[in-house]
PDB file of N, CA and C in Angstrom:
ATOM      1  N   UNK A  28       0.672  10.815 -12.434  1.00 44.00           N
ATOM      2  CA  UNK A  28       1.599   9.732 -12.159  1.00 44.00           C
ATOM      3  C   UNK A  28       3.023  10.272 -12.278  1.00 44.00           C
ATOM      4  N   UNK A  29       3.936   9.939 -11.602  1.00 52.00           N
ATOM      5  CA  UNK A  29       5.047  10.104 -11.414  1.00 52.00           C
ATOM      6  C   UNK A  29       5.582   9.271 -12.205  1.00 52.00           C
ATOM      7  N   UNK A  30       6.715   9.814 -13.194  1.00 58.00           N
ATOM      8  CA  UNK A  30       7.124   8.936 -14.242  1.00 58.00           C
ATOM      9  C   UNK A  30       9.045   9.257 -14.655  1.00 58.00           C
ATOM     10  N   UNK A  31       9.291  10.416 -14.022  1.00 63.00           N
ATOM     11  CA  UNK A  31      10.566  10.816 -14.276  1.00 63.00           C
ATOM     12  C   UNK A  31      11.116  10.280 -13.286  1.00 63.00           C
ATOM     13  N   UNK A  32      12.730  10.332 -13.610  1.00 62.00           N
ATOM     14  CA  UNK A  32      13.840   9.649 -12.445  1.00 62.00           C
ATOM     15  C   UNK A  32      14.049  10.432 -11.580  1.00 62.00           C
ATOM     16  N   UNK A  33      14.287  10.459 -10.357  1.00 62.00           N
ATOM     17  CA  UNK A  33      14.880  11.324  -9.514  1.00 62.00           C
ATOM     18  C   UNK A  33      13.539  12.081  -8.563  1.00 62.00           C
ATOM     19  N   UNK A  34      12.460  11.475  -8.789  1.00 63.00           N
ATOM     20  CA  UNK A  34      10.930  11.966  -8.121  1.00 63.00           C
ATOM     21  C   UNK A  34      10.669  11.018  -7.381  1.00 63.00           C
ATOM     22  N   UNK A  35       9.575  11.415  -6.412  1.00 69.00           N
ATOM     23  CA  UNK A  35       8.769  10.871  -4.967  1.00 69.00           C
ATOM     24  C   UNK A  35       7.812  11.343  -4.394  1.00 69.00           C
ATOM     25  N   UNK A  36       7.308  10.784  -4.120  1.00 73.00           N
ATOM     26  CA  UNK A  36       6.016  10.873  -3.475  1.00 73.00           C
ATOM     27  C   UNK A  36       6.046  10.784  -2.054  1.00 73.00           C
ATOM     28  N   UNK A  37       5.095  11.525  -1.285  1.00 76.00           N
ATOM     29  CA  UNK A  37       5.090  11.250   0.335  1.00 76.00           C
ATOM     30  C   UNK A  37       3.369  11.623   0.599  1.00 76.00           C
ATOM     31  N   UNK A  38       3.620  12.461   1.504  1.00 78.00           N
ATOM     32  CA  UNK A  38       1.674  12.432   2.412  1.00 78.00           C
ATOM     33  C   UNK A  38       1.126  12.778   1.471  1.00 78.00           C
ATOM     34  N   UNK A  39       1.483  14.006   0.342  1.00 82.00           N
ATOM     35  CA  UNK A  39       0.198  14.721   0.082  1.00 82.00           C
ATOM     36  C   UNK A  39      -0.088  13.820  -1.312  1.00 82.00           C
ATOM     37  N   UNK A  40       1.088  12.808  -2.250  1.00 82.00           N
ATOM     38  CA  UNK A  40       0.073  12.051  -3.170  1.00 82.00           C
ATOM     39  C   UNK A  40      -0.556  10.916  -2.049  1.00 82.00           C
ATOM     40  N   UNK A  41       0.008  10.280  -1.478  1.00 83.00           N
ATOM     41  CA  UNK A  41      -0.874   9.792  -0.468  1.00 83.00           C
ATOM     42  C   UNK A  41      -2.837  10.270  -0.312  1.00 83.00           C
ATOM     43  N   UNK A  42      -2.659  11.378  -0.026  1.00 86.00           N
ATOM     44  CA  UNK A  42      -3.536  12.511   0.098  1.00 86.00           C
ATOM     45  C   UNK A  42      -4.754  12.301  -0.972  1.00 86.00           C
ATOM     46  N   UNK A  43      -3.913  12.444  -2.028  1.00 85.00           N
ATOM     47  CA  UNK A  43      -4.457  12.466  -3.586  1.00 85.00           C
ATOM     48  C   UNK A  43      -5.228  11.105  -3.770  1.00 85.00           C
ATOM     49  N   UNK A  44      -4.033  10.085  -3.531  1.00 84.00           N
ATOM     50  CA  UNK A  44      -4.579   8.281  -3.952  1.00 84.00           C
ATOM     51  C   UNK A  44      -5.763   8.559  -2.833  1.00 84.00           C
ATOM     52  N   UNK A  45      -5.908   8.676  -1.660  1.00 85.00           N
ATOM     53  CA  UNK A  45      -6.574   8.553  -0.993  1.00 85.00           C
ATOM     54  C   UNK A  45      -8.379   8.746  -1.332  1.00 85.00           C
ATOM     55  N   UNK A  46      -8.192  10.433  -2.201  1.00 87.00           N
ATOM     56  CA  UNK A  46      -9.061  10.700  -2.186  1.00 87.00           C
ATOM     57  C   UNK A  46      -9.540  10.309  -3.454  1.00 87.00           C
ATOM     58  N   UNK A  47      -8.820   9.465  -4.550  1.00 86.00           N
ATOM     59  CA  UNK A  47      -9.013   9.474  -6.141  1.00 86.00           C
ATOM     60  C   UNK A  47      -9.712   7.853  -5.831  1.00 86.00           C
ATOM     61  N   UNK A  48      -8.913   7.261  -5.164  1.00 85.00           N
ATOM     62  CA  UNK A  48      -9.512   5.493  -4.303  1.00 85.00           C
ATOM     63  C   UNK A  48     -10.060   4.938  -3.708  1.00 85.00           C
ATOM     64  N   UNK A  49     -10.740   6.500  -2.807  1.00 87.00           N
ATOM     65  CA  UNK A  49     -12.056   6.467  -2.027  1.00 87.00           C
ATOM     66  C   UNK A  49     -11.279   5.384  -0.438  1.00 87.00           C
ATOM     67  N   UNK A  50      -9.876   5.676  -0.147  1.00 87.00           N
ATOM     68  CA  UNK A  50      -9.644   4.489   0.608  1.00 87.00           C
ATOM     69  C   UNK A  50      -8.931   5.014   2.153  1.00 87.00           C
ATOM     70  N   UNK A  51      -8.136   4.791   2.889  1.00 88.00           N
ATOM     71  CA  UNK A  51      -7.002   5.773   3.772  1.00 88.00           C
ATOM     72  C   UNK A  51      -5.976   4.920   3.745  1.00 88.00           C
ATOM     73  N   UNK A  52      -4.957   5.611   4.555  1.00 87.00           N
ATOM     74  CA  UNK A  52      -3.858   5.310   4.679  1.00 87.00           C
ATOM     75  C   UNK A  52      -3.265   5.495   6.341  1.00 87.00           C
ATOM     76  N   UNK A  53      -2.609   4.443   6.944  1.00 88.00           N
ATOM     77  CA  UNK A  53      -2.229   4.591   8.256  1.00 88.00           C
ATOM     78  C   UNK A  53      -0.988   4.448   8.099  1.00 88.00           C
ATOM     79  N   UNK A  54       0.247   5.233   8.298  1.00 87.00           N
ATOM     80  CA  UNK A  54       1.593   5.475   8.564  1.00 87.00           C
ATOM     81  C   UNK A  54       2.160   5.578   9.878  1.00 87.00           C
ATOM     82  N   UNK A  55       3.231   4.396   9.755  1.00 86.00           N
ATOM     83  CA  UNK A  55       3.461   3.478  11.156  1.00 86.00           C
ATOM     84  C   UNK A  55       5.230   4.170  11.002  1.00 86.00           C
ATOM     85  N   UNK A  56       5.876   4.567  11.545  1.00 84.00           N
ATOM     86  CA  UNK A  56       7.006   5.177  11.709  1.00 84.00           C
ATOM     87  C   UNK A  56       7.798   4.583  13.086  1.00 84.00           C
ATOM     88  N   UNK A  57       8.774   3.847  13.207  1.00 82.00           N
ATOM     89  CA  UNK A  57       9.351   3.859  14.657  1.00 82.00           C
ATOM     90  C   UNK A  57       9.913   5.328  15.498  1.00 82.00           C
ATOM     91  N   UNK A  58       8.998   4.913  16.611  1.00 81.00           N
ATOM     92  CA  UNK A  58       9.325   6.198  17.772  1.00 81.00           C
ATOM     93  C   UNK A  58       8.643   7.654  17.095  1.00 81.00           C
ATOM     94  N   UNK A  59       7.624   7.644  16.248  1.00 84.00           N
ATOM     95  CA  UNK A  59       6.554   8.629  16.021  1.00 84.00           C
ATOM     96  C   UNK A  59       5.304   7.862  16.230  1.00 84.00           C
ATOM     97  N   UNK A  60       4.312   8.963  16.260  1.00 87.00           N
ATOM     98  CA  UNK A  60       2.675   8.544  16.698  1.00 87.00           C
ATOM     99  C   UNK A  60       2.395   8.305  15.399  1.00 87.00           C
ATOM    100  N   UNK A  61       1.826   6.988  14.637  1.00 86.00           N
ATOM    101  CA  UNK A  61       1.111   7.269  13.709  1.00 86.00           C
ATOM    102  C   UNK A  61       0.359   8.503  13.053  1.00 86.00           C
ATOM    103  N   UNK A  62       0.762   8.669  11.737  1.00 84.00           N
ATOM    104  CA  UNK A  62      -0.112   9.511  10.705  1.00 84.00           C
ATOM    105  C   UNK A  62      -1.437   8.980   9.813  1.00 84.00           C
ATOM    106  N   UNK A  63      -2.502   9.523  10.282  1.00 86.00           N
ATOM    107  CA  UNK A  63      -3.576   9.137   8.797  1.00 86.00           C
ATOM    108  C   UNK A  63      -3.742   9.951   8.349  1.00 86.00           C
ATOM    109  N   UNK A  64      -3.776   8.936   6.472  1.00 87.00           N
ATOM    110  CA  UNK A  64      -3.921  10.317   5.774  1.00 87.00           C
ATOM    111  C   UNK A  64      -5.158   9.398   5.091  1.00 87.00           C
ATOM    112  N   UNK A  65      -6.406  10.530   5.291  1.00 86.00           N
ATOM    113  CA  UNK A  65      -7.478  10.650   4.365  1.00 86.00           C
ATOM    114  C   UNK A  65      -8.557  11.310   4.255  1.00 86.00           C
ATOM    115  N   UNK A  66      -8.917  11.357   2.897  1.00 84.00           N
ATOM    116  CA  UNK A  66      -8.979  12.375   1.819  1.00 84.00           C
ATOM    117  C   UNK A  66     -10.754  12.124   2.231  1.00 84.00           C
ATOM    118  N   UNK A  67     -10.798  11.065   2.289  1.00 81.00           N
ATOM    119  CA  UNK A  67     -12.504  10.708   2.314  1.00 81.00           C
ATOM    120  C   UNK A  67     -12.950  10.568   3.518  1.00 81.00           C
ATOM    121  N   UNK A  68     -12.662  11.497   5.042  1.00 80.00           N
ATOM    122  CA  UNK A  68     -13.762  10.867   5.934  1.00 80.00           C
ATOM    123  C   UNK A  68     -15.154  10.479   5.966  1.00 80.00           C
ATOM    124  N   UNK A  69     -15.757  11.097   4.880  1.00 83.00           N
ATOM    125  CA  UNK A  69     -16.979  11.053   4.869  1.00 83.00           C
ATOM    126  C   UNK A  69     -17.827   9.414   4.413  1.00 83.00           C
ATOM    127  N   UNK A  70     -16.409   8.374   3.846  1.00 83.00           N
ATOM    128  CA  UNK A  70     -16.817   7.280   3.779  1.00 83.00           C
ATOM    129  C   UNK A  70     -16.966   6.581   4.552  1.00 83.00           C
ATOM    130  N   UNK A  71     -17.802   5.688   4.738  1.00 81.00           N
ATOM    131  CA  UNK A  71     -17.879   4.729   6.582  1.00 81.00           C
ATOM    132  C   UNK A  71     -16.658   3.736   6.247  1.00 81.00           C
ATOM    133  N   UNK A  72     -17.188   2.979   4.745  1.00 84.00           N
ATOM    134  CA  UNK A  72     -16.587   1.339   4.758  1.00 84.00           C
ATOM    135  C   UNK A  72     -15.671   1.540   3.861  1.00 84.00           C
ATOM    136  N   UNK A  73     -14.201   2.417   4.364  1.00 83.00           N
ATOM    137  CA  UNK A  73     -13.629   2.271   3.032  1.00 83.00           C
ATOM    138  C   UNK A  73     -12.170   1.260   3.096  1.00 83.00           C
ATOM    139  N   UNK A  74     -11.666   1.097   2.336  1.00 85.00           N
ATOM    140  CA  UNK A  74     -10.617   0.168   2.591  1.00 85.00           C
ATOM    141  C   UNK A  74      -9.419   0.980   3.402  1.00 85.00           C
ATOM    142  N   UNK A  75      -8.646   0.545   4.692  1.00 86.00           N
ATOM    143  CA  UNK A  75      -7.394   1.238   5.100  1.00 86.00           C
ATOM    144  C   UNK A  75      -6.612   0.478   4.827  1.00 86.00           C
ATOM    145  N   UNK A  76      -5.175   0.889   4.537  1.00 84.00           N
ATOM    146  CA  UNK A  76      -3.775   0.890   4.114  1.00 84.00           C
ATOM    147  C   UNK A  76      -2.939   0.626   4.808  1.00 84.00           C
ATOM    148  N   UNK A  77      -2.346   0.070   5.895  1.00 86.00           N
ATOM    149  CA  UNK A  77      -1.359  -0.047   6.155  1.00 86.00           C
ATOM    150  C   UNK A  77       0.335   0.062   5.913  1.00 86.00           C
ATOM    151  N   UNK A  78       0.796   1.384   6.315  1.00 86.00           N
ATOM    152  CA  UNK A  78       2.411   1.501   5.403  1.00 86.00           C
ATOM    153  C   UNK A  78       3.636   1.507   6.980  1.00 86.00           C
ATOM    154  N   UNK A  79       4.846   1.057   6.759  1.00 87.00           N
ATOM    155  CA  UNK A  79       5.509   1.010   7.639  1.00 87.00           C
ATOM    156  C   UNK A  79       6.677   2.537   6.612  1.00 87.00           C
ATOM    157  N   UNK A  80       7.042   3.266   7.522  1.00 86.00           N
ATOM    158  CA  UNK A  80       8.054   4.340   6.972  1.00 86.00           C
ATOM    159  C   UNK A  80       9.626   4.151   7.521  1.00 86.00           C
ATOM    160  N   UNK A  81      10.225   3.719   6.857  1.00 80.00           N
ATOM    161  CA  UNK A  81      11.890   3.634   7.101  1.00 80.00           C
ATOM    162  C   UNK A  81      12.553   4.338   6.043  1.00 80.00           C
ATOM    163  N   UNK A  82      13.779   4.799   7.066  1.00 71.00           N
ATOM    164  CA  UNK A  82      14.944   5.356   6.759  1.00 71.00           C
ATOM    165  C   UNK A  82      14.634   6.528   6.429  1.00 71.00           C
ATOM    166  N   UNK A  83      13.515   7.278   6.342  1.00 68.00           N
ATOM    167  CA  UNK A  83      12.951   8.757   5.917  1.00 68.00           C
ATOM    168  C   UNK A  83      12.931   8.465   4.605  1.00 68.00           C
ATOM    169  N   UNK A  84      12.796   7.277   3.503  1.00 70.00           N
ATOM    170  CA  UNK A  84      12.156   7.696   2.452  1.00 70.00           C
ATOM    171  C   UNK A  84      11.657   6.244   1.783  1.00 70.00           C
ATOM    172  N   UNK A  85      11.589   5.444   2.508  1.00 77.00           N
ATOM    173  CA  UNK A  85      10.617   4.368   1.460  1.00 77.00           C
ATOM    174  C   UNK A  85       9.633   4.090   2.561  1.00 77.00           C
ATOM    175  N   UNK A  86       8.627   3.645   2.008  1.00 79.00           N
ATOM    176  CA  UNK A  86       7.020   2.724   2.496  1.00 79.00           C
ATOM    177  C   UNK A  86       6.926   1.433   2.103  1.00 79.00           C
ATOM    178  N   UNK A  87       6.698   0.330   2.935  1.00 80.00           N
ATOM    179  CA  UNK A  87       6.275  -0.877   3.035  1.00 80.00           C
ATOM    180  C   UNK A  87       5.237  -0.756   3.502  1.00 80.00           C
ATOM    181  N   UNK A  88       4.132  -2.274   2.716  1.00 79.00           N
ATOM    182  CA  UNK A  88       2.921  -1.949   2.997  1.00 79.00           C
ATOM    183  C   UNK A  88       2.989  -3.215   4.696  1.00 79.00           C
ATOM    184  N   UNK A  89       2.027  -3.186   5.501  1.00 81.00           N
ATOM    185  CA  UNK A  89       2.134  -3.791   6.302  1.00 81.00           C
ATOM    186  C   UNK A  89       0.500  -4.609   6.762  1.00 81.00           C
ATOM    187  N   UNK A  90       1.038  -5.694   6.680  1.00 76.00           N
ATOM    188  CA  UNK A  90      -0.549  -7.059   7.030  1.00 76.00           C
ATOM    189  C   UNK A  90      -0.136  -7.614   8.335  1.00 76.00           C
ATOM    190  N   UNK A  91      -1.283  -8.204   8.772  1.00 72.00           N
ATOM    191  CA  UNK A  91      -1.175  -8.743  10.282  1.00 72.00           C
ATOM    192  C   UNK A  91      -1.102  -9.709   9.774  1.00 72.00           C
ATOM    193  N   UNK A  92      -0.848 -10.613  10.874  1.00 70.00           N
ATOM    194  CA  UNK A  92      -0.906 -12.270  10.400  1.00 70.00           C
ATOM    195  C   UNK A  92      -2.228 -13.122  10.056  1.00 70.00           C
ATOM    196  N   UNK A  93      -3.133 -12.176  10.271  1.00 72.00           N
ATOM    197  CA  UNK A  93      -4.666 -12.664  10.286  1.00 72.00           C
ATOM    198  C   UNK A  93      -5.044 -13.032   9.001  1.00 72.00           C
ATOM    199  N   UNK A  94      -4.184 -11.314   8.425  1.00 68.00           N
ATOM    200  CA  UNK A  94      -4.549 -11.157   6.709  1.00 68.00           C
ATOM    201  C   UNK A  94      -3.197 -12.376   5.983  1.00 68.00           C
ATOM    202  N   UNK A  95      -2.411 -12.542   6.352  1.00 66.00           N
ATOM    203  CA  UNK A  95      -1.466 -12.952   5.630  1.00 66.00           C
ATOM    204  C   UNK A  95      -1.624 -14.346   5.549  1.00 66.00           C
ATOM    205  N   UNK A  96      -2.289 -15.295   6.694  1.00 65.00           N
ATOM    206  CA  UNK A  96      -3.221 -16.377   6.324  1.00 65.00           C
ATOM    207  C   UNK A  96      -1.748 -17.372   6.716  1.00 65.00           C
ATOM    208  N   UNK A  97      -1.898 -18.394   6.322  1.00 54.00           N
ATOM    209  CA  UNK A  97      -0.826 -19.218   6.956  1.00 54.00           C
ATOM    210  C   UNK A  97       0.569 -19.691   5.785  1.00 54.00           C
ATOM    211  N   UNK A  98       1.521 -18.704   5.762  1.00 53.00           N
ATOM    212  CA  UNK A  98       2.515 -18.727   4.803  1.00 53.00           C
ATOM    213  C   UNK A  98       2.912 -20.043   4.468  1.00 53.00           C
ATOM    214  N   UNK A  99       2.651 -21.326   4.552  1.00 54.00           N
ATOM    215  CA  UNK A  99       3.196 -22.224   4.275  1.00 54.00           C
ATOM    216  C   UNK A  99       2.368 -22.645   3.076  1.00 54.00           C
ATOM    217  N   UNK A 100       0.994 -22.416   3.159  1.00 52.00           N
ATOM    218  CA  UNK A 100       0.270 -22.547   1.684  1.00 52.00           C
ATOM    219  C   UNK A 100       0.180 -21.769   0.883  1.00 52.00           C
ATOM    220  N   UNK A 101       0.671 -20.712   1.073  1.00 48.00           N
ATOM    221  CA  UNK A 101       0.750 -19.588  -0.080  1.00 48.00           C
ATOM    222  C   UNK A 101       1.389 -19.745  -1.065  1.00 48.00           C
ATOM    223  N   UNK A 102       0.983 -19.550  -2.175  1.00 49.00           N
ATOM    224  CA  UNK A 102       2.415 -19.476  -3.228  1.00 49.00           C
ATOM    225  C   UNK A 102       2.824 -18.542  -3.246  1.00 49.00           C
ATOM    226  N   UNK A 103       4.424 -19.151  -3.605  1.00 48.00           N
ATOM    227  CA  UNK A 103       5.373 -17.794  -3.428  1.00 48.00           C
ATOM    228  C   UNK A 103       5.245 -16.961  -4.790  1.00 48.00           C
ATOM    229  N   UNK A 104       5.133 -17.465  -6.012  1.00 47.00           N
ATOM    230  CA  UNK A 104       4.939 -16.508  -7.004  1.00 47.00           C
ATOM    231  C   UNK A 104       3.363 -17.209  -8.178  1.00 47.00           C
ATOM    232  N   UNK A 105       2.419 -16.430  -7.327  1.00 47.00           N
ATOM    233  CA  UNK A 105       1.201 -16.786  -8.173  1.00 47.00           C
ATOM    234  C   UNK A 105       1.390 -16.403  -9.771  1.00 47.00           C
ATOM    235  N   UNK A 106       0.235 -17.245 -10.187  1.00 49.00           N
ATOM    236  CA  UNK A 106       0.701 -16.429 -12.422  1.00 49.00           C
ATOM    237  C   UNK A 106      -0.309 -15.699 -12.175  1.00 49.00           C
ATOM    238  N   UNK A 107      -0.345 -14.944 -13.061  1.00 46.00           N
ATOM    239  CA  UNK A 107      -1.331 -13.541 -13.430  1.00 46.00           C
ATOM    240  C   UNK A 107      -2.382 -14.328 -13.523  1.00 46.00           C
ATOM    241  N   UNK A 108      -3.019 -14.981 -13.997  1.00 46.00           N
ATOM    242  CA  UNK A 108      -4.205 -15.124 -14.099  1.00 46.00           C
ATOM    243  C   UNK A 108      -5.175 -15.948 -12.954  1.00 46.00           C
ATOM    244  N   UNK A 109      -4.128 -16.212 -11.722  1.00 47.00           N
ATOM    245  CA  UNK A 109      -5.062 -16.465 -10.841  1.00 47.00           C
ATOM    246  C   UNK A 109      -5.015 -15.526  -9.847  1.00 47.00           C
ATOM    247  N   UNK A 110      -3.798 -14.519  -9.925  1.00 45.00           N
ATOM    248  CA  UNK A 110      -4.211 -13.132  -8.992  1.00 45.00           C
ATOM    249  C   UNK A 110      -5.381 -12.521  -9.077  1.00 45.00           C
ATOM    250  N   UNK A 111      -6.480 -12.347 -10.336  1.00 45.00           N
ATOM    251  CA  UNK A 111      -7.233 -11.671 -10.323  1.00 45.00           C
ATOM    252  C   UNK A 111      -8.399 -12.676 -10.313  1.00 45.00           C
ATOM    253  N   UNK A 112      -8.076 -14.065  -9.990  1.00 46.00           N
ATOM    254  CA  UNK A 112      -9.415 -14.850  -9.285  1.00 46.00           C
ATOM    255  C   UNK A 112      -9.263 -14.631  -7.926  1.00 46.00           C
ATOM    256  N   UNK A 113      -8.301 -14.184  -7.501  1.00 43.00           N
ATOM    257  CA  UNK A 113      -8.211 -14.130  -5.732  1.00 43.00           C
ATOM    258  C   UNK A 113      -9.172 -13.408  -4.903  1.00 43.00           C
ATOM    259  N   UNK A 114      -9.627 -13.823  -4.150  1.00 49.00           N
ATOM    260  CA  UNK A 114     -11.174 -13.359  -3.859  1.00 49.00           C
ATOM    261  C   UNK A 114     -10.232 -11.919  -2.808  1.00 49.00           C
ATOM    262  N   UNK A 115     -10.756 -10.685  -2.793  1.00 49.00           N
ATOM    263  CA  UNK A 115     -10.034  -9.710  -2.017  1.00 49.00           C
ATOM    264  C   UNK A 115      -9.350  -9.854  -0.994  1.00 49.00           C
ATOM    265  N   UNK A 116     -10.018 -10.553   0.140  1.00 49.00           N
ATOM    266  CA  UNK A 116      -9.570 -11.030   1.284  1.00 49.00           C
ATOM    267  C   UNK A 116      -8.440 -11.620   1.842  1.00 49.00           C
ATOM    268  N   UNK A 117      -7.879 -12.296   0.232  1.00 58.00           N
ATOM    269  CA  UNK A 117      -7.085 -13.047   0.651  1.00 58.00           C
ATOM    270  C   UNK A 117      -5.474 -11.920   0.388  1.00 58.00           C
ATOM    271  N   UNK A 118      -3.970 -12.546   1.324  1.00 56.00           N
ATOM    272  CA  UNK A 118      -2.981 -12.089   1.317  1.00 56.00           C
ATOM    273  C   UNK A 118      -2.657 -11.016   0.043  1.00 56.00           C
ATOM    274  N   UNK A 119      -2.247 -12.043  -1.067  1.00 56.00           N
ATOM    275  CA  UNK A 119      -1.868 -10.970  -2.273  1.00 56.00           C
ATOM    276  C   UNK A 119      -2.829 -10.247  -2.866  1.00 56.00           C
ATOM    277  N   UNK A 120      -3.910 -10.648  -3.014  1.00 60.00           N
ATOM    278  CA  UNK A 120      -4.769  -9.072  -3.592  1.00 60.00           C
ATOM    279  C   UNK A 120      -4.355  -7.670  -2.759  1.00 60.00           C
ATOM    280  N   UNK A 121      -4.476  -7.765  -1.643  1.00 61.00           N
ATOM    281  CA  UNK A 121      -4.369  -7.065  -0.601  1.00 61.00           C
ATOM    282  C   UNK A 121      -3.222  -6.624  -0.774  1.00 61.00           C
ATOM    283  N   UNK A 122      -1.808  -7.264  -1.450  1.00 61.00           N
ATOM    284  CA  UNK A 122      -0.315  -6.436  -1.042  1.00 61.00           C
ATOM    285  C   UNK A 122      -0.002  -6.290  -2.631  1.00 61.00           C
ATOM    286  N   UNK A 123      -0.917  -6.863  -3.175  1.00 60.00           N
ATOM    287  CA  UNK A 123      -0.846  -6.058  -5.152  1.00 60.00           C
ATOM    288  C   UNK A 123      -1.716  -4.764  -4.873  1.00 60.00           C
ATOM    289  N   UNK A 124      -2.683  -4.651  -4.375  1.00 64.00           N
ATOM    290  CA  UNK A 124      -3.961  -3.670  -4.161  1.00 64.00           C
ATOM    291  C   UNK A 124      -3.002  -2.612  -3.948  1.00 64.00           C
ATOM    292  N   UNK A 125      -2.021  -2.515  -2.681  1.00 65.00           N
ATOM    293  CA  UNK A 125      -1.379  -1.690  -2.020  1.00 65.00           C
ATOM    294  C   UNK A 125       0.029  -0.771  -2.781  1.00 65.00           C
ATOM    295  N   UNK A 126       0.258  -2.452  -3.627  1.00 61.00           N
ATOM    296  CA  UNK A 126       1.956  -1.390  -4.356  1.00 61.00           C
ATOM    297  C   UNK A 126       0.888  -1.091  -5.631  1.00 61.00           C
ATOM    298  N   UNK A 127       0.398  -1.512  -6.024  1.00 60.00           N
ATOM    299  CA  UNK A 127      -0.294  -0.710  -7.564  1.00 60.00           C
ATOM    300  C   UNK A 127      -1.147   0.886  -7.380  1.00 60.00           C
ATOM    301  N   UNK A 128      -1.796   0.801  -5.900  1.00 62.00           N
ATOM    302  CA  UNK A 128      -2.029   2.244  -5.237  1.00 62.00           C
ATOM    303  C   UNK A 128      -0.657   3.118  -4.988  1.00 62.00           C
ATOM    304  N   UNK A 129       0.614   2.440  -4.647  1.00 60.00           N
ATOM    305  CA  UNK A 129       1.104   3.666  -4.125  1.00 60.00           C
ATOM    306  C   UNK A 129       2.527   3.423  -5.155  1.00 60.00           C
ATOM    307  N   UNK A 130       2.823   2.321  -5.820  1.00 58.00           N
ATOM    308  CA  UNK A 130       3.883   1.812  -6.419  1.00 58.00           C
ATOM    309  C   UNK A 130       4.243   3.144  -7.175  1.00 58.00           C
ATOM    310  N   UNK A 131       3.685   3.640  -8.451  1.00 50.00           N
ATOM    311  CA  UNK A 131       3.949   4.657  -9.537  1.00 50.00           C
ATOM    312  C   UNK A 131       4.364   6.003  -8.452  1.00 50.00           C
ATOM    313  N   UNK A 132       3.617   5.977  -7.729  1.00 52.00           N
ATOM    314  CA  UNK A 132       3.824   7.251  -6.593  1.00 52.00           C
ATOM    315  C   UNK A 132       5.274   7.522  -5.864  1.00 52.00           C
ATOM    316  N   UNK A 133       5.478   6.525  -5.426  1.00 51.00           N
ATOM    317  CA  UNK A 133       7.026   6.566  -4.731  1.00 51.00           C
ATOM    318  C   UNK A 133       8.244   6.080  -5.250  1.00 51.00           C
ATOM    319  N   UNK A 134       8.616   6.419  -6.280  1.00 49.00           N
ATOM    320  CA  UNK A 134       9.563   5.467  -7.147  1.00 49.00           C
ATOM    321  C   UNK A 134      10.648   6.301  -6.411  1.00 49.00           C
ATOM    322  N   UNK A 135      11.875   5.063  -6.227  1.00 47.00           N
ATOM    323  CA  UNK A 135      12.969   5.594  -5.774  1.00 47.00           C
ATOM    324  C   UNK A 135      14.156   5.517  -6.670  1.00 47.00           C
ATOM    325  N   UNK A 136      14.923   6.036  -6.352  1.00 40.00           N
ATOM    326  CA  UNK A 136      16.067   6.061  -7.121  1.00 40.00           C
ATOM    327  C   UNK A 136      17.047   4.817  -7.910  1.00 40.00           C
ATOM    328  N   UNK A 137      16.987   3.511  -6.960  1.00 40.00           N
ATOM    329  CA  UNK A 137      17.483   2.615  -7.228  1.00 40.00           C
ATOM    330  C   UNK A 137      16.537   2.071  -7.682  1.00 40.00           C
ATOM    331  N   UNK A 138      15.656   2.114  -8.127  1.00 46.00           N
ATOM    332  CA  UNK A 138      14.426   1.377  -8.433  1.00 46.00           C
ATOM    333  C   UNK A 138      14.560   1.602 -10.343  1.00 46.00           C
ATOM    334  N   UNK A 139      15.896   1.500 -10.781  1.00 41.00           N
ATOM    335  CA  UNK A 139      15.876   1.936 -12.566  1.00 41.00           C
ATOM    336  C   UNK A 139      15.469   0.949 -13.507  1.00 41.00           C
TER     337      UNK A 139
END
């Protein structure tokens, strides 16, 4: 884990989570071809990642509208203890799932 100031992460902990999470990762960049990174082809059903890459150094995770379900019933700030009744499928498991996989990994500078 990345824990000092002034550190970052890019493909190859990517690489690492990938293969430690059994999961992949698809990196969406404007005006580049997508990158996948993973560690496990050999899994059929594993979970993929969705990340959008701006400015050459942060990652947003990225959901379709399918997954994100209809924003008007969502709550905007669930309490802890019903995030982890949230059945997977739904929006926030899915975008907690994503920064707790890659969150410790990419810490940025303004992020103190």
């Amino acid at each position: 884990m990345i824990e000092r100031d002034r550190t970052w992460g890019g493909e190859l902990e990517m690489s690492i989570l990938s293969k430690q999470y059994q999961c992949a990762f698809v990196i969406h960049a404007n005006g580049r071809p997508n990158i996948a990174v993973d560690s496990c082809e050999h899994i059929a059903n594993k979970q993929v990642f969705h990340l959008a890459y701006h400015l050459g150094e942060h990652y947003n995770c990225v959901v379709t509208l399918d997954q994100l379900g209809n924003v008007d019933e969502q709550p905007s700030a669930p309490n802890v203890s019903s995030q982890y009744e949230t059945p997977q499928s739904s929006w926030w498991y899915w975008i907690m799932t994503i920064l707790s996989l890659i969150g410790p990994y990419l810490y940025m500078n303004y992020y103190k």
